[in-house]
CSV table of C-alpha atoms in Angstrom, one decimal:
chain,number,residue,atom,x,y,z
A,1,UNK,CA,102.1,-49.2,-68.0
A,2,UNK,CA,98.4,-50.1,-68.1
A,3,UNK,CA,95.9,-49.2,-70.8
A,4,UNK,CA,92.3,-48.5,-69.7
A,5,UNK,CA,89.2,-48.5,-71.8
A,6,UNK,CA,85.5,-49.0,-71.5
A,7,UNK,CA,83.9,-52.1,-73.1
A,8,UNK,CA,80.5,-50.5,-73.1
A,9,UNK,CA,79.3,-50.0,-76.7
A,10,UNK,CA,76.5,-50.6,-79.2
A,11,UNK,CA,76.5,-54.4,-79.0
A,12,UNK,CA,74.2,-54.8,-82.0
A,13,UNK,CA,76.9,-53.4,-84.2
A,14,UNK,CA,79.5,-55.9,-85.3
A,15,UNK,CA,81.8,-53.1,-86.4
A,16,UNK,CA,82.2,-51.8,-82.9
A,17,UNK,CA,83.0,-55.3,-81.6
A,18,UNK,CA,85.7,-55.7,-84.3
A,19,UNK,CA,87.5,-52.4,-83.7
A,20,UNK,CA,87.4,-52.9,-79.9
A,21,UNK,CA,88.8,-56.4,-80.3
A,22,UNK,CA,91.6,-55.2,-82.7
A,23,UNK,CA,92.6,-52.4,-80.4
A,24,UNK,CA,92.6,-54.6,-77.3
A,25,UNK,CA,94.7,-57.2,-79.1
A,26,UNK,CA,97.3,-54.6,-80.0
A,27,UNK,CA,97.3,-53.2,-76.5
A,28,UNK,CA,97.7,-56.7,-75.0
A,29,UNK,CA,100.7,-57.3,-77.2
A,30,UNK,CA,102.3,-54.3,-75.5
A,31,UNK,CA,101.2,-54.6,-71.8
A,32,UNK,CA,98.3,-55.0,-69.5
A,33,UNK,CA,94.7,-53.9,-70.3
A,34,UNK,CA,91.9,-53.1,-67.9
A,35,UNK,CA,88.4,-52.9,-69.4
A,36,UNK,CA,85.2,-51.6,-67.8
A,37,UNK,CA,82.7,-54.4,-68.0
A,38,UNK,CA,79.8,-52.8,-66.1
A,39,UNK,CA,76.5,-53.7,-67.9
A,40,UNK,CA,78.4,-55.5,-70.7
A,41,UNK,CA,76.7,-58.8,-71.9
A,42,UNK,CA,78.5,-62.0,-71.2
A,43,UNK,CA,78.3,-63.1,-74.8
A,44,UNK,CA,80.1,-59.9,-75.8
A,45,UNK,CA,82.9,-60.4,-73.3
A,46,UNK,CA,83.2,-64.0,-74.5
A,47,UNK,CA,83.5,-62.9,-78.1
A,48,UNK,CA,86.2,-60.3,-77.3
A,49,UNK,CA,88.2,-63.0,-75.4
A,50,UNK,CA,87.8,-65.4,-78.3
A,51,UNK,CA,89.2,-62.8,-80.7
A,52,UNK,CA,92.2,-62.3,-78.4
A,53,UNK,CA,93.1,-65.9,-78.0
A,54,UNK,CA,96.0,-66.4,-75.6
A,55,UNK,CA,96.4,-62.6,-75.3
A,56,UNK,CA,93.2,-62.6,-73.3
A,57,UNK,CA,95.3,-63.5,-70.2
A,58,UNK,CA,96.5,-59.8,-70.3
A,59,UNK,CA,92.9,-58.4,-70.2
A,60,UNK,CA,91.3,-57.8,-66.9
A,61,UNK,CA,87.6,-57.0,-67.0
A,62,UNK,CA,86.4,-54.9,-64.0
A,63,UNK,CA,82.6,-55.3,-63.4
A,64,UNK,CA,82.0,-52.1,-61.4
A,65,UNK,CA,82.6,-48.4,-62.2
A,66,UNK,CA,84.0,-47.7,-58.8
A,67,UNK,CA,86.5,-50.5,-59.0
A,68,UNK,CA,87.5,-49.3,-62.5
A,69,UNK,CA,88.0,-45.7,-61.2
A,70,UNK,CA,90.2,-47.0,-58.3
A,71,UNK,CA,92.3,-49.0,-60.8
A,72,UNK,CA,92.9,-45.9,-62.8
A,73,UNK,CA,93.8,-43.9,-59.7
A,74,UNK,CA,96.3,-46.5,-58.6
A,75,UNK,CA,97.9,-46.8,-62.0
A,76,UNK,CA,98.0,-43.0,-62.4
A,77,UNK,CA,99.9,-42.7,-59.1
A,78,UNK,CA,102.2,-45.7,-59.5
A,79,UNK,CA,102.6,-46.6,-63.2
A,80,UNK,CA,104.1,-43.8,-65.4
A,81,UNK,CA,102.9,-43.9,-69.0
A,82,UNK,CA,99.5,-45.4,-68.3
A,83,UNK,CA,96.7,-44.4,-70.8
A,84,UNK,CA,93.0,-44.0,-70.9
A,85,UNK,CA,91.7,-44.8,-74.4
A,86,UNK,CA,88.4,-42.9,-75.0
A,87,UNK,CA,85.7,-43.6,-77.6
A,88,UNK,CA,86.4,-45.2,-81.0
A,89,UNK,CA,84.3,-44.6,-84.1
A,90,UNK,CA,82.2,-41.5,-84.9
A,91,UNK,CA,82.4,-39.3,-81.8
A,92,UNK,CA,80.8,-36.2,-83.3
A,93,UNK,CA,78.6,-34.3,-80.9
A,94,UNK,CA,77.9,-30.5,-81.0
A,95,UNK,CA,76.6,-30.5,-77.4
A,96,UNK,CA,79.0,-30.3,-74.5
A,97,UNK,CA,79.2,-32.9,-71.7
A,98,UNK,CA,81.2,-31.1,-69.1
A,99,UNK,CA,80.5,-33.8,-66.4
A,100,UNK,CA,82.2,-36.5,-68.5
A,101,UNK,CA,84.9,-34.3,-69.9
A,102,UNK,CA,85.9,-32.7,-66.6
A,103,UNK,CA,86.1,-36.2,-65.1
A,104,UNK,CA,88.5,-37.3,-67.9
A,105,UNK,CA,90.5,-34.0,-67.4
A,106,UNK,CA,90.8,-34.7,-63.7
A,107,UNK,CA,92.0,-38.3,-64.3
A,108,UNK,CA,94.8,-37.2,-66.6
A,109,UNK,CA,96.0,-34.8,-64.0
A,110,UNK,CA,97.4,-37.9,-62.2
A,111,UNK,CA,101.2,-37.9,-62.7
A,112,UNK,CA,101.3,-41.3,-64.5
A,113,UNK,CA,98.1,-41.0,-66.6
A,114,UNK,CA,97.4,-39.5,-70.1
A,115,UNK,CA,94.5,-39.5,-72.5
A,116,UNK,CA,94.6,-41.4,-75.8
A,117,UNK,CA,92.3,-41.2,-78.8
A,118,UNK,CA,92.6,-43.6,-81.8
A,119,UNK,CA,90.1,-44.7,-84.4
A,120,UNK,CA,87.9,-41.6,-84.0
A,121,UNK,CA,86.2,-39.3,-86.5
A,122,UNK,CA,84.6,-35.8,-86.0
A,123,UNK,CA,82.0,-34.1,-88.1
A,124,UNK,CA,81.5,-31.6,-85.3
A,125,UNK,CA,83.1,-31.0,-81.9
A,126,UNK,CA,81.6,-29.6,-78.7
A,127,UNK,CA,83.3,-26.9,-76.7
A,128,UNK,CA,83.9,-29.2,-73.8
A,129,UNK,CA,85.4,-31.9,-76.0
A,130,UNK,CA,87.7,-29.3,-77.7
A,131,UNK,CA,88.8,-28.0,-74.2
A,132,UNK,CA,89.5,-31.6,-73.0
A,133,UNK,CA,91.6,-32.5,-76.1
A,134,UNK,CA,93.6,-29.2,-75.9
A,135,UNK,CA,94.4,-30.0,-72.3
A,136,UNK,CA,95.3,-33.6,-73.2
A,137,UNK,CA,97.6,-32.3,-75.9
A,138,UNK,CA,99.4,-30.0,-73.6
A,139,UNK,CA,100.0,-32.9,-71.2
A,140,UNK,CA,101.4,-35.1,-74.0
A,141,UNK,CA,98.2,-37.1,-74.6
A,142,UNK,CA,98.1,-39.4,-77.6
A,143,UNK,CA,95.4,-37.7,-79.6
A,144,UNK,CA,94.9,-38.9,-83.2
A,145,UNK,CA,92.0,-39.0,-85.7
A,146,UNK,CA,91.3,-41.5,-88.5
A,147,UNK,CA,90.7,-39.2,-91.5
A,148,UNK,CA,92.0,-35.9,-92.9
A,149,UNK,CA,88.7,-34.1,-92.6
A,150,UNK,CA,88.6,-34.7,-88.9
A,151,UNK,CA,92.2,-33.5,-88.6
A,152,UNK,CA,91.3,-30.2,-90.2
A,153,UNK,CA,88.3,-29.9,-87.9
A,154,UNK,CA,90.3,-30.4,-84.8
A,155,UNK,CA,93.0,-28.1,-86.1
A,156,UNK,CA,90.4,-25.4,-86.3
A,157,UNK,CA,89.6,-26.1,-82.6
A,158,UNK,CA,93.2,-25.7,-81.6
A,159,UNK,CA,94.0,-29.4,-81.4
A,160,UNK,CA,96.8,-30.9,-83.5
A,161,UNK,CA,96.2,-34.6,-84.2
A,162,UNK,CA,98.1,-37.0,-86.5
A,163,UNK,CA,96.2,-39.2,-88.9
A,164,UNK,CA,96.1,-42.8,-87.7
A,165,UNK,CA,93.8,-45.0,-89.9
A,166,UNK,CA,90.7,-46.8,-88.8
A,167,UNK,CA,91.4,-49.8,-86.6
A,168,UNK,CA,89.6,-52.2,-89.0
A,169,UNK,CA,92.6,-51.8,-91.3
A,170,UNK,CA,94.3,-54.2,-88.9
A,171,UNK,CA,92.2,-57.1,-90.3
A,172,UNK,CA,93.9,-59.7,-92.4
A,173,UNK,CA,93.0,-59.6,-96.0
A,174,UNK,CA,91.8,-62.1,-98.6
A,175,UNK,CA,92.6,-62.0,-102.3
A,176,UNK,CA,89.6,-60.7,-104.4
A,177,UNK,CA,89.3,-63.8,-106.5
A,178,UNK,CA,89.6,-66.3,-103.7
A,179,UNK,CA,86.6,-68.6,-103.5
A,180,UNK,CA,83.3,-68.5,-105.4
A,181,UNK,CA,81.7,-65.1,-105.4
A,182,UNK,CA,78.1,-65.0,-106.5
A,183,UNK,CA,76.5,-62.5,-104.1
A,184,UNK,CA,76.0,-58.7,-104.5
A,185,UNK,CA,75.1,-57.3,-101.1
A,186,UNK,CA,73.2,-54.1,-100.4
A,187,UNK,CA,73.9,-53.1,-96.8
A,188,UNK,CA,72.4,-49.7,-96.2
A,189,UNK,CA,72.5,-47.7,-93.0
A,190,UNK,CA,69.1,-46.3,-92.2
A,191,UNK,CA,68.8,-42.8,-93.6
A,192,UNK,CA,66.4,-40.3,-92.0
A,193,UNK,CA,66.4,-38.1,-95.2
A,194,UNK,CA,65.6,-40.8,-97.8
A,195,UNK,CA,62.4,-42.8,-97.6
A,196,UNK,CA,62.4,-46.6,-98.1
A,197,UNK,CA,60.6,-46.4,-101.4
A,198,UNK,CA,63.1,-44.0,-102.9
A,199,UNK,CA,66.0,-46.3,-101.9
A,200,UNK,CA,64.1,-49.3,-103.1
A,201,UNK,CA,63.8,-47.9,-106.6
A,202,UNK,CA,67.6,-47.3,-106.9
A,203,UNK,CA,68.3,-50.7,-105.4
A,204,UNK,CA,65.9,-52.6,-107.7
A,205,UNK,CA,67.4,-50.9,-110.8
A,206,UNK,CA,70.9,-51.7,-109.6
A,207,UNK,CA,69.9,-55.3,-108.8
A,208,UNK,CA,68.7,-55.8,-112.4
A,209,UNK,CA,72.2,-54.7,-113.7
A,210,UNK,CA,73.9,-57.0,-111.2
A,211,UNK,CA,71.8,-60.0,-112.3
A,212,UNK,CA,72.8,-59.3,-115.9
A,213,UNK,CA,76.4,-59.9,-114.7
A,214,UNK,CA,75.5,-63.3,-113.2
A,215,UNK,CA,75.4,-62.1,-109.6
A,216,UNK,CA,72.7,-62.7,-107.0
A,217,UNK,CA,71.7,-59.4,-105.3
A,218,UNK,CA,70.5,-59.6,-101.7
A,219,UNK,CA,69.9,-57.4,-98.6
A,220,UNK,CA,72.0,-57.8,-95.5
A,221,UNK,CA,73.0,-55.7,-92.4
A,222,UNK,CA,75.9,-55.6,-90.0
A,223,UNK,CA,74.2,-53.6,-87.3
A,224,UNK,CA,70.9,-54.4,-85.6
A,225,UNK,CA,70.1,-50.7,-85.8
A,226,UNK,CA,69.5,-51.2,-89.5
A,227,UNK,CA,67.5,-54.4,-89.4
A,228,UNK,CA,63.9,-53.0,-89.7
A,229,UNK,CA,64.9,-50.6,-92.4
A,230,UNK,CA,66.7,-53.4,-94.4
A,231,UNK,CA,63.8,-55.8,-94.0
A,232,UNK,CA,61.4,-53.1,-95.3
A,233,UNK,CA,63.8,-52.4,-98.2
A,234,UNK,CA,64.0,-56.0,-99.1
A,235,UNK,CA,60.2,-56.3,-99.3
A,236,UNK,CA,60.0,-53.1,-101.4
A,237,UNK,CA,62.8,-54.0,-103.8
A,238,UNK,CA,61.8,-57.7,-104.1
A,239,UNK,CA,65.1,-59.0,-102.9
A,240,UNK,CA,66.0,-61.8,-100.5
A,241,UNK,CA,67.6,-61.2,-97.1
A,242,UNK,CA,71.0,-62.8,-96.6
A,243,UNK,CA,72.0,-64.1,-93.2
A,244,UNK,CA,72.2,-61.1,-90.9
A,245,UNK,CA,74.6,-60.3,-88.1
A,246,UNK,CA,73.3,-61.4,-84.7
A,247,UNK,CA,74.1,-60.5,-81.1
A,248,UNK,CA,76.0,-63.7,-80.3
A,249,UNK,CA,79.5,-65.2,-80.0
A,250,UNK,CA,81.0,-66.1,-83.4
A,251,UNK,CA,79.1,-63.6,-85.5
A,252,UNK,CA,82.2,-62.3,-87.1
A,253,UNK,CA,83.2,-65.7,-88.8
A,254,UNK,CA,79.6,-66.0,-90.1
A,255,UNK,CA,79.7,-62.5,-91.6
A,256,UNK,CA,83.1,-63.0,-93.0
A,257,UNK,CA,81.8,-66.2,-94.8
A,258,UNK,CA,79.0,-64.1,-96.3
A,259,UNK,CA,81.5,-61.5,-97.5
A,260,UNK,CA,83.8,-64.1,-99.0
A,261,UNK,CA,80.8,-65.2,-101.1
A,262,UNK,CA,80.2,-61.7,-102.3
A,263,UNK,CA,81.7,-60.0,-105.4
A,264,UNK,CA,80.5,-56.5,-104.3
A,265,UNK,CA,79.1,-54.9,-101.2
A,266,UNK,CA,77.3,-51.6,-101.5
A,267,UNK,CA,76.8,-49.7,-98.2
A,268,UNK,CA,77.2,-46.4,-96.3
A,269,UNK,CA,78.4,-48.2,-93.2
A,270,UNK,CA,82.1,-47.8,-92.8
A,271,UNK,CA,82.9,-51.1,-91.2
A,272,UNK,CA,80.6,-53.1,-93.4
A,273,UNK,CA,82.7,-51.7,-96.3
A,274,UNK,CA,86.1,-52.3,-94.7
A,275,UNK,CA,85.4,-55.8,-93.4
A,276,UNK,CA,84.0,-56.7,-96.8
A,277,UNK,CA,87.1,-55.2,-98.5
A,278,UNK,CA,89.3,-57.3,-96.1
A,279,UNK,CA,87.5,-60.4,-97.3
A,280,UNK,CA,88.0,-59.6,-101.0
A,281,UNK,CA,84.6,-58.1,-101.9
A,282,UNK,CA,84.6,-54.8,-103.9
A,283,UNK,CA,83.5,-52.1,-101.4
A,284,UNK,CA,81.3,-49.4,-102.9
A,285,UNK,CA,80.3,-46.5,-100.7
A,286,UNK,CA,76.8,-45.2,-101.4
A,287,UNK,CA,76.9,-41.8,-99.8
A,288,UNK,CA,74.9,-38.7,-99.5
A,289,UNK,CA,76.9,-35.4,-99.7
A,290,UNK,CA,76.7,-34.9,-95.9
A,291,UNK,CA,78.2,-38.3,-95.2
A,292,UNK,CA,81.7,-37.1,-95.0
A,293,UNK,CA,83.1,-39.6,-92.5
A,294,UNK,CA,83.1,-42.6,-94.8
A,295,UNK,CA,84.1,-40.4,-97.8
A,296,UNK,CA,87.1,-39.0,-95.9
A,297,UNK,CA,88.4,-42.5,-95.0
A,298,UNK,CA,88.0,-43.8,-98.5
A,299,UNK,CA,89.8,-40.7,-99.9
A,300,UNK,CA,92.7,-41.3,-97.4
A,301,UNK,CA,92.9,-45.0,-98.4
A,302,UNK,CA,93.1,-44.1,-102.1
A,303,UNK,CA,89.6,-45.4,-102.9
A,304,UNK,CA,87.9,-42.1,-103.7
A,305,UNK,CA,86.7,-43.5,-107.0
A,306,UNK,CA,84.8,-46.2,-105.1
A,307,UNK,CA,82.5,-43.5,-103.6
A,308,UNK,CA,79.2,-43.0,-105.5
A,309,UNK,CA,76.0,-40.9,-105.1
A,310,UNK,CA,73.4,-42.6,-102.9
A,311,UNK,CA,70.6,-41.0,-104.8
A,312,UNK,CA,71.6,-42.4,-108.2
A,313,UNK,CA,72.2,-45.9,-109.7
A,314,UNK,CA,75.9,-46.7,-109.4
A,315,UNK,CA,78.0,-46.9,-112.6
A,316,UNK,CA,78.6,-50.6,-112.1
A,317,UNK,CA,80.5,-50.9,-115.4
A,318,UNK,CA,83.1,-48.4,-114.2
A,319,UNK,CA,83.3,-50.0,-110.7
A,320,UNK,CA,83.7,-53.5,-112.1
A,321,UNK,CA,87.0,-52.3,-113.8
A,322,UNK,CA,88.4,-50.7,-110.7
A,323,UNK,CA,92.0,-51.6,-109.8
A,324,UNK,CA,90.6,-53.2,-106.5
A,325,UNK,CA,89.5,-56.1,-108.7
A,326,UNK,CA,93.2,-56.7,-109.5
A,327,UNK,CA,95.0,-55.6,-106.3
A,328,UNK,CA,92.4,-56.2,-103.6
A,329,UNK,CA,92.6,-54.6,-100.2
A,330,UNK,CA,96.1,-55.8,-99.4
A,331,UNK,CA,98.2,-52.8,-100.3
A,332,UNK,CA,95.9,-50.2,-98.6
A,333,UNK,CA,95.4,-52.4,-95.5
A,334,UNK,CA,99.1,-53.2,-95.1
A,335,UNK,CA,100.1,-49.5,-95.3
A,336,UNK,CA,97.3,-48.5,-92.8
A,337,UNK,CA,98.1,-51.3,-90.4
A,338,UNK,CA,101.7,-50.3,-90.3
A,339,UNK,CA,100.8,-46.7,-89.5
A,340,UNK,CA,98.4,-47.8,-86.7
A,341,UNK,CA,101.1,-50.0,-85.1
A,342,UNK,CA,103.7,-47.3,-85.4
A,343,UNK,CA,101.3,-45.0,-83.5
A,344,UNK,CA,100.8,-47.6,-80.8
A,345,UNK,CA,104.6,-48.2,-80.6
A,346,UNK,CA,105.2,-44.6,-79.9
A,347,UNK,CA,102.4,-44.0,-77.3
A,348,UNK,CA,102.1,-47.4,-75.7
A,349,UNK,CA,105.4,-49.2,-76.3
A,350,UNK,CA,106.9,-51.9,-78.4
A,351,UNK,CA,105.3,-55.3,-78.7
A,352,UNK,CA,107.1,-58.6,-78.4
A,353,UNK,CA,107.5,-58.6,-82.2
A,354,UNK,CA,108.7,-55.1,-83.3
A,355,UNK,CA,107.8,-53.8,-86.7
A,356,UNK,CA,110.0,-51.2,-88.4
A,357,UNK,CA,108.6,-47.8,-87.7
A,358,UNK,CA,109.3,-44.3,-89.0
A,359,UNK,CA,109.3,-41.5,-86.4
């Protein structure tokens, strides 16, 4: 069995690097992985391999699309149980892409090849994607989604998909009180519907409350897509900028260090919140009503009361007393990680070290 996936992604987003590395690591524990490396920066490939450690020996990076397609064809004809893992993260798109989806449909017609989907959310689904997923399901494809809202959406499109949590739940966790925690990080994703000055007013008011608690509020970002917005917000709110995430090898340890110095992280970026939670910071999701993706994942993790209205000053008194301050992310992450590994055990195969698994 061989697992195939593309390494092409938004390289400025540390969250994408993390979920790709975590998935590849779990797949390498179970077999051979072939990744499409066409156009992928060398530093990104180096970072992925650094995250895999010795398991990187099981990852083959193919530099050309034609070579990648031939490898899929060969495995599909000769290696029963091989899988193509499609996009992780938010894959919502109301527009159909028949060229891509017909191509994926044709590949899974190979006798040994099936489609797999893990770590994905849908706010909308195009007709071509719904058609592809229904076809994959009929052929025994390993289709899953990472939140209950997406599962209901796919069910309405005729696709039954189990809930398998976000891949970031595979991260190891740190106790909430471990180490000095002086920072309070605002890490907003750029919003098209709220101007900077409106966000700045809310952030500045919240920063005053946080200072009264002995914390040091600052602006940071985890994706380069948010850099210009966050710099403008820092100027408008009169806050310093903490060390941002950069496009380079070793950026994860640098961001983890920042998170371990933070008592609270307020954001509407899912992986900023989950990586912060793994490192012991209180994750507060600042969401608009239409931001259902993060909301759904927090609800499924039992953290619905860590979601607050992006247009209002958070009730920091209530949030400071949340049970996360006592328990940390450990229980939620342990449960989610077990469910992810059980899914992979079923659809890919057992790793060298076999966890107990229901179903």
